[in-house]
Coordinates of C-alpha atoms and ligand atoms in Angstrom, one line a residue:
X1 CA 0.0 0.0 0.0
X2 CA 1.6 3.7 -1.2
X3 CA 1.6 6.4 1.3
X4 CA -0.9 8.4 -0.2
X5 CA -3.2 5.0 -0.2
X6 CA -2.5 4.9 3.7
X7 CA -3.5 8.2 4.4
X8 CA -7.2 8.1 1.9
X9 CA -7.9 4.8 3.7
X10 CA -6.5 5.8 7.1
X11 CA -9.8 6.2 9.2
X12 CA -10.8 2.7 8.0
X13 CA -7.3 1.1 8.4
X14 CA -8.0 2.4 12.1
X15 CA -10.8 0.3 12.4
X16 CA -9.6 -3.1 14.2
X17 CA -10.9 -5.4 12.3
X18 CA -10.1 -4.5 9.1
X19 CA -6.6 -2.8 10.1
X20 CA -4.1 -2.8 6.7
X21 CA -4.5 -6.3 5.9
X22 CA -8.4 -5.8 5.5
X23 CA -7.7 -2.4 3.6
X24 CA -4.9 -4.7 1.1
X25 CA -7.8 -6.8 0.5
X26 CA -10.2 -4.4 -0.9
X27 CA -7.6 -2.5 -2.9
X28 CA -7.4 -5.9 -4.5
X29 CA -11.2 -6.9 -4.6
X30 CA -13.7 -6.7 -7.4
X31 CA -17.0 -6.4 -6.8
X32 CA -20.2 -6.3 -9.4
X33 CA -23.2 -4.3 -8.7
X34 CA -25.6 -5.6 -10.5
X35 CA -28.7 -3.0 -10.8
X36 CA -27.7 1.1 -10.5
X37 CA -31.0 2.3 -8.7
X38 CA -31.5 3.4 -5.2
X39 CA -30.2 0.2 -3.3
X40 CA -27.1 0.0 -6.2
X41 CA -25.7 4.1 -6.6
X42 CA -25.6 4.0 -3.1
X43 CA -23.5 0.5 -2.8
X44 CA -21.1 1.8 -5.7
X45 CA -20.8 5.2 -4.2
X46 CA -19.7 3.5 -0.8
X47 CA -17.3 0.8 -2.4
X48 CA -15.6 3.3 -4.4
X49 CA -14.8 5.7 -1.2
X50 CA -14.0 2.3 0.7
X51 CA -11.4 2.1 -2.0
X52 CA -12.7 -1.4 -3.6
X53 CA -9.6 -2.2 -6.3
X54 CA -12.2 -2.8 -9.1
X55 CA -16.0 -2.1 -9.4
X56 CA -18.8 -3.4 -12.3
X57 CA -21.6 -1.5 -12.6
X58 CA -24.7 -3.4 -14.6
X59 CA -27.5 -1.2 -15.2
X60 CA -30.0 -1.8 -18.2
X61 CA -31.5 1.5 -17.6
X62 CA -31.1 5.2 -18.1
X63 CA -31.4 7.9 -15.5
X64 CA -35.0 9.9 -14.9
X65 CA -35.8 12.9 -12.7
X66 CA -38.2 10.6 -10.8
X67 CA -34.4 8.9 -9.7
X68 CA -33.3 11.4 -8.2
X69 CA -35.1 11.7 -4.7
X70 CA -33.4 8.4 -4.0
X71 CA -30.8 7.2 -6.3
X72 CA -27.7 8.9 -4.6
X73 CA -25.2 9.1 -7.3
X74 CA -27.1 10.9 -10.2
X75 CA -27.8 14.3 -10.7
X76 CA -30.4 16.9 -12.6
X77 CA -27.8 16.9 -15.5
X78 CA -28.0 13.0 -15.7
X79 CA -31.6 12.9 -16.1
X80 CA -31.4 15.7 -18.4
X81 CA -29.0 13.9 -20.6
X82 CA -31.1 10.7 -20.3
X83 CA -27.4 9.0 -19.4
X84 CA -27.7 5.2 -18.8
X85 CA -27.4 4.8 -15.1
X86 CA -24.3 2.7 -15.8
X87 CA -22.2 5.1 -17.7
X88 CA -23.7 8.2 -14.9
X89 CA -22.7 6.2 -12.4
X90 CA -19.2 5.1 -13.2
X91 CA -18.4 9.0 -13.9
X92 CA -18.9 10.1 -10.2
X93 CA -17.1 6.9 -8.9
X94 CA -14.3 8.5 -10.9
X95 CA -14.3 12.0 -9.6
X96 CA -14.8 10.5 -5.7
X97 CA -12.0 8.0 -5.5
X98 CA -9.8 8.3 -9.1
X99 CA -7.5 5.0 -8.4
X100 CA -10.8 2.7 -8.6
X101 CA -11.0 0.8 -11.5
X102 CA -14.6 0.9 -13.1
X103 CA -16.8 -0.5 -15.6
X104 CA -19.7 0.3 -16.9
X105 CA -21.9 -2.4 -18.3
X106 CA -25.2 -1.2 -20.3
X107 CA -27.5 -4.4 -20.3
X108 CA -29.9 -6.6 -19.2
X109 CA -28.9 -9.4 -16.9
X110 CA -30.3 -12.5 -18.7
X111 CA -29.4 -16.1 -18.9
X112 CA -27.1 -15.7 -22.0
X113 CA -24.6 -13.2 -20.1
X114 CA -24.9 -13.6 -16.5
X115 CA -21.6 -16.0 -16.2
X116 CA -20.0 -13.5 -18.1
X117 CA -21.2 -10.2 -16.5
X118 CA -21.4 -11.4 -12.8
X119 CA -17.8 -13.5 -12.9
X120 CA -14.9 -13.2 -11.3
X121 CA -16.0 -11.4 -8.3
X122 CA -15.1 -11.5 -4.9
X123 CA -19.0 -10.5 -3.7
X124 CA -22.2 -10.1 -5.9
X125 CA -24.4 -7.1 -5.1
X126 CA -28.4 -7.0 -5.5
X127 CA -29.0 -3.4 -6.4
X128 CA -32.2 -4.5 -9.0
X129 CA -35.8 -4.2 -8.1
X130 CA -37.3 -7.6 -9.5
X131 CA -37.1 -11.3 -8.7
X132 CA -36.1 -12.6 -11.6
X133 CA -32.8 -11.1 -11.9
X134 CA -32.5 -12.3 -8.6
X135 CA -33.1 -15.9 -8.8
X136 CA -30.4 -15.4 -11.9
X137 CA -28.0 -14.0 -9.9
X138 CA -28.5 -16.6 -6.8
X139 CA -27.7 -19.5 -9.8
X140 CA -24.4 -18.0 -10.8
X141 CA -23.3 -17.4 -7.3
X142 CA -24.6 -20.7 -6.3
X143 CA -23.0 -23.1 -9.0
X144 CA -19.4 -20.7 -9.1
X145 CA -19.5 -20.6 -4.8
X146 CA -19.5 -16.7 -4.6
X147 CA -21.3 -14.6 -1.8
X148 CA -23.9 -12.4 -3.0
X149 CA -25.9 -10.2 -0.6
X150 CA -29.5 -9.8 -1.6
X151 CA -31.5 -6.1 -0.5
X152 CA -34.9 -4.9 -1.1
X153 CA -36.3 -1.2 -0.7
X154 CA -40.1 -0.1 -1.2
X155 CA -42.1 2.1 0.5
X156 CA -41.0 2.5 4.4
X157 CA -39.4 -1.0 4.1
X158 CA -36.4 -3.1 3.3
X159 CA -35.1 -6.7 3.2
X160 CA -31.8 -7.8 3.4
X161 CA -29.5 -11.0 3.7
X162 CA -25.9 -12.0 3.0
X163 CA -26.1 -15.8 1.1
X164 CA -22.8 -17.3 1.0
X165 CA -22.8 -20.8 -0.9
X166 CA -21.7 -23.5 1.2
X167 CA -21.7 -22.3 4.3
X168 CA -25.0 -20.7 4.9
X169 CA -29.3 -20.5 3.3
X170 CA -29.4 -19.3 -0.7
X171 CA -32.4 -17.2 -2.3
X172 CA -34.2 -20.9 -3.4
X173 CA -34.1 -22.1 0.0
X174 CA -35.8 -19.1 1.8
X175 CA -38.2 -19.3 -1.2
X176 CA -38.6 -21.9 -3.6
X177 CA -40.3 -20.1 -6.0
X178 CA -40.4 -16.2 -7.0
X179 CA -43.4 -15.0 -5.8
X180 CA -46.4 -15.0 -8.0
X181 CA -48.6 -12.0 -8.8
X182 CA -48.3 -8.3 -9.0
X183 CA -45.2 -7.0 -5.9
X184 CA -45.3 -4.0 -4.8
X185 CA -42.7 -1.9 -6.4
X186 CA -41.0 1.7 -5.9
X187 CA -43.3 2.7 -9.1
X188 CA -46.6 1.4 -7.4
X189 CA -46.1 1.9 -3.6
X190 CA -43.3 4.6 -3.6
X191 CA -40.4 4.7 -1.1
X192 CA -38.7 6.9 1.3
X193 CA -34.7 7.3 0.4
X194 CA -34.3 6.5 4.1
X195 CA -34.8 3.4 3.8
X196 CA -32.7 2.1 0.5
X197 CA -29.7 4.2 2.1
X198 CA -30.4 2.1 5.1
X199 CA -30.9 -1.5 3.2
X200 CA -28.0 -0.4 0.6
X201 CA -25.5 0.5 4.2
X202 CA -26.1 -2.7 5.3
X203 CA -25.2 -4.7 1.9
X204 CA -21.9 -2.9 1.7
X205 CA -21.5 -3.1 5.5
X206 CA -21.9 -7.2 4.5
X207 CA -19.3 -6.4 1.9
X208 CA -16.7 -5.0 3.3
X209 CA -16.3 -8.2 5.7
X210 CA -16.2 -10.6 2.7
X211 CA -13.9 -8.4 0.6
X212 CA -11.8 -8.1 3.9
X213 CA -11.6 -12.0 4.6
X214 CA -13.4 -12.1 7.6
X215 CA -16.4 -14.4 6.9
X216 CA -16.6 -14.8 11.0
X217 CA -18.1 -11.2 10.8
X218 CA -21.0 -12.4 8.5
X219 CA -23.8 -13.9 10.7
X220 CA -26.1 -15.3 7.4
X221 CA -29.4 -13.6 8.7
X222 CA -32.6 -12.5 6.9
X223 CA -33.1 -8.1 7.8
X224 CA -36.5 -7.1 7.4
X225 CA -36.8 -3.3 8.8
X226 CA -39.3 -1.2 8.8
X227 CA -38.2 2.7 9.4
X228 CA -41.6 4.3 9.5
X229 CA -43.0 1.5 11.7
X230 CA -39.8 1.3 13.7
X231 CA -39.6 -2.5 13.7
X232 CA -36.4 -4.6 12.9
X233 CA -36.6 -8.6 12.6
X234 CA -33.7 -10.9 12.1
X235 CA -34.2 -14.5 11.3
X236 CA -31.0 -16.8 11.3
X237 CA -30.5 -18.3 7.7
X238 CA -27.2 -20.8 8.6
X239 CA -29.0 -24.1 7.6
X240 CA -29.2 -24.2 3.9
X241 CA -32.4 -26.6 2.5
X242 CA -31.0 -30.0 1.0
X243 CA -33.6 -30.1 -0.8
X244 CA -33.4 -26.6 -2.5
X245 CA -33.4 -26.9 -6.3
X246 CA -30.1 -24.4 -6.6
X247 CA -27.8 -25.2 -3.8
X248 CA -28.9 -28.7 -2.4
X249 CA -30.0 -30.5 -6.4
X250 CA -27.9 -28.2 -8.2
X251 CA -30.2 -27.1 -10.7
X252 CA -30.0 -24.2 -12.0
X253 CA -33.3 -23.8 -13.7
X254 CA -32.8 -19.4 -14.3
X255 CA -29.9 -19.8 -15.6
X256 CA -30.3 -22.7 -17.7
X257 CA -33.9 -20.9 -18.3
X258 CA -35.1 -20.9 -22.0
X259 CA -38.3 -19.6 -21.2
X260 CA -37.3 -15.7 -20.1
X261 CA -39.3 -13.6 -21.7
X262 CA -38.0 -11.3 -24.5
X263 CA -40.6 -8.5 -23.3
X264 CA -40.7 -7.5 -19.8
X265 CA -43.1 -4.8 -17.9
X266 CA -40.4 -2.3 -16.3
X267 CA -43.4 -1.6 -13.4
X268 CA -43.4 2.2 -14.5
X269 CA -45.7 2.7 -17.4
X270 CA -43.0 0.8 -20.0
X271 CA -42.9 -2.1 -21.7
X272 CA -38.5 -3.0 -22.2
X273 CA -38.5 -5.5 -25.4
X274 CA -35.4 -7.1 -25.9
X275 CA -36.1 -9.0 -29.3
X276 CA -33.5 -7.7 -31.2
X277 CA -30.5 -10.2 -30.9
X278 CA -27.9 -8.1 -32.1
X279 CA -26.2 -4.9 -32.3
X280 CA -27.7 -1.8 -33.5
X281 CA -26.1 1.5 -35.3
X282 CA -27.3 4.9 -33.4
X283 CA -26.1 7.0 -36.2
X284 CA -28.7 5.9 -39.0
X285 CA -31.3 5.8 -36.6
X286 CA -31.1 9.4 -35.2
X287 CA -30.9 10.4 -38.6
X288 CA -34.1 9.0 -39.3
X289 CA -35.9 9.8 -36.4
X290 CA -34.9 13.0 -36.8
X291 CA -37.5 13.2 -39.6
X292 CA -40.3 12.3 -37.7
X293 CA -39.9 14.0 -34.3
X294 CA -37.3 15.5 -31.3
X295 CA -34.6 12.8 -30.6
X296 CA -32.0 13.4 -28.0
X297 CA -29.2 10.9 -28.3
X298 CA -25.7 10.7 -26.6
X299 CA -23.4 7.8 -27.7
X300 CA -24.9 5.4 -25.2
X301 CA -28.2 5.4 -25.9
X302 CA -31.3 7.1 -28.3
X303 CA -34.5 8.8 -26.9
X304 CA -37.3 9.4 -29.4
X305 CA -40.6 11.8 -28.7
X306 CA -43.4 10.1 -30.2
X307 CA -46.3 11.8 -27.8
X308 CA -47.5 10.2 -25.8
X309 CA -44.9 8.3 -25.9
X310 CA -41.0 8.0 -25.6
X311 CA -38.5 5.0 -27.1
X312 CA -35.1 5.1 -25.5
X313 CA -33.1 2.8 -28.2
X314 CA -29.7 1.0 -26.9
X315 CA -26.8 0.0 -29.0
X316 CA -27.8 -3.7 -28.1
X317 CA -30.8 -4.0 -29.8
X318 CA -32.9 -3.0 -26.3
X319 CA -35.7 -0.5 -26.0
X320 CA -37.5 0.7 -23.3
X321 CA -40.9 2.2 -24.2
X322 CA -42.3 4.5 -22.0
X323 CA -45.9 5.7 -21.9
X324 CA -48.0 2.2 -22.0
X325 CA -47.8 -1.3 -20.4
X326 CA -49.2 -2.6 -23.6
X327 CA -47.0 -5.0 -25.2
X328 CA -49.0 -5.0 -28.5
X329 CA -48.7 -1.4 -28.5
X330 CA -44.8 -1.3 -27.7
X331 CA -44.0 -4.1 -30.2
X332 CA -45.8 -2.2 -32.9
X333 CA -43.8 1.3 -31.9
X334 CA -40.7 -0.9 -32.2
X335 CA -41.6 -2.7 -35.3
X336 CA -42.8 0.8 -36.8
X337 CA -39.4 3.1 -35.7
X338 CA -37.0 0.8 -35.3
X339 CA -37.6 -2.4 -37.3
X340 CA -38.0 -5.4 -36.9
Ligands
ZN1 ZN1 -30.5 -23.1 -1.5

């Protein structure tokens, strides 16, 4: 460790239990964040001060002034530029600590590229806000043995629990199955910031022990809290389910899944269709959309006015259509402006 590393870190090298060994192990640690919302900025923005060597940030999304109540590490400029969350995000992990590496990954997490976005890292966090990214995730880290640390935000109340395979419960065994139906979600029910920063502190607090090699720190426990009701529950998680598809069979039905649906509801009055297998040239596009209405495009993604809606295109093929939960009416706005 240089000097000038000794004296950024020093109030944390102070810290007993993580002392200069702990602080060496983070310097050479790699994490991957996967989802950049309220739960995810917040874990990135921590890591990167902690000084965590390396960080990936996965976001298939772009930033909105709705965000920006809760989502820590974007700004009225990001939303103004439509940036994707990913690219906004690693930009002020840059300017707060400059000697973290970062990478900013603009996708979906889907079957097809989890192994390759989520791998190697040293811990797996759970910054998304829907199950079936999660039951992805919990395969990968499953089947490859890394910890991930699951978190949950909406309204005045958050979930939260470290899983590390091998030693302690996984997703599948607390829950066999995602839950069915309609959950409650940040664009249905709302949320406080209070409570993400709170769920979010206590995934990177999770962190920083496994990044630091102390594993005896993390006491595998499900964290339900409630801040406006002022109630905290912990339920010990140590005894994993032998009959649990993913960690006690070993099948890893999400990952292996063939059946993921290539159009998804995003919760907020859009429809994301992911059809389009394969790359897709801006350029052209903005040219031609330029014709038929306002487009605002930066290199990492394309937003088109079509009142009352609004089609932000990504270079891979993705669009998220805001404006209708109507698949029929989304696939036809794709088909019509960006092709088929
Ligand atoms: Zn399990």
């Amino acid at each position: 460790m240089s000097p000038v590393e000794r004296e950024k870190y020093s109030r944390q090298i102070l810290f007993p239990p993580l002392g200069e060994t702990g602080q060496e192990m983070l310097l050479r640690a790699r994490v991957v964040i996967v989802g950049c919302g309220a739960l995810g900025s917040f874990q990135a923005a921590a890591l990167a001060r902690a000084g965590v060597g390396e960080i990936v940030v996965v976001d298939r999304d772009y930033v909105e002034p709705s965000n920006l109540q809760r989502q820590w590490l974007f700004d009225e400029a990001d939303a103004a530029e439509g940036l994707p969350k990913a690219v906004a995000a690693v930009r002020k992990l840059a300017a707060s600590n400059a000697s973290v590496r970062t990478h900013a990954v603009v996708a979906d997490l889907t079957p097809g590229n989890a192994e390759e976005l989520l791998l190697p890292a040293g811990v797996i966090l759970d910054g998304t806000d829907n199950f079936e990214t999660r039951y992805l995730i919990n395969d990968v880290a499953v089947k490859r043995g890394v910890p991930w640390i699951y978190g949950a935000a909406v309204g005045s109340h958050g979930v939260t629990m470290p899983i590390l395979p091998g030693r302690s419960a996984c997703l599948a065994c607390i829950w066999p199955q995602p839950p069915s139906g309609a959950q409650p979600t940040c664009d249905t029910a709302g949320i406080l910031n209070a409570v993400a920063a709170l769920v979010g502190a206590w995934q990177v607090g999770e962190a920083l022990k496994i990044l630091a090699g102390r594993l005896e720190a993390v006491e595998p426990r499900l964290v339900s809290v409630d801040i406006w009701k002022n109630t905290f529950r912990s339920i010990g998680t140590s005894r994993s389910d032998p009959q649990c598809a993913a960690c006690g069979r070993r099948q890893f039905s999400h990952l292996e899944g063939e059946g993921r649906p290539r159009i998804t509801l995003c919760g907020r009055n859009s429809v994301q269709i992911h059809e389009r297998a394969r790359p897709l040239d801006l350029g052209p596009l903005r040219e031609t959309l330029g014709r038929l209405g306002e487009v605002r495009a930066n290199p990492y993604a394309l937003r088109f006015f079509c009142s009352p809606f609004e089609m932000t295109v990504f270079p891979d093929g993705r669009a998220i259509i805001k404006g209708t939960t109507d698949i029929g009416v989304a696939r036809s706005l794709y088909a019509r402006y960006v092709g088929c």
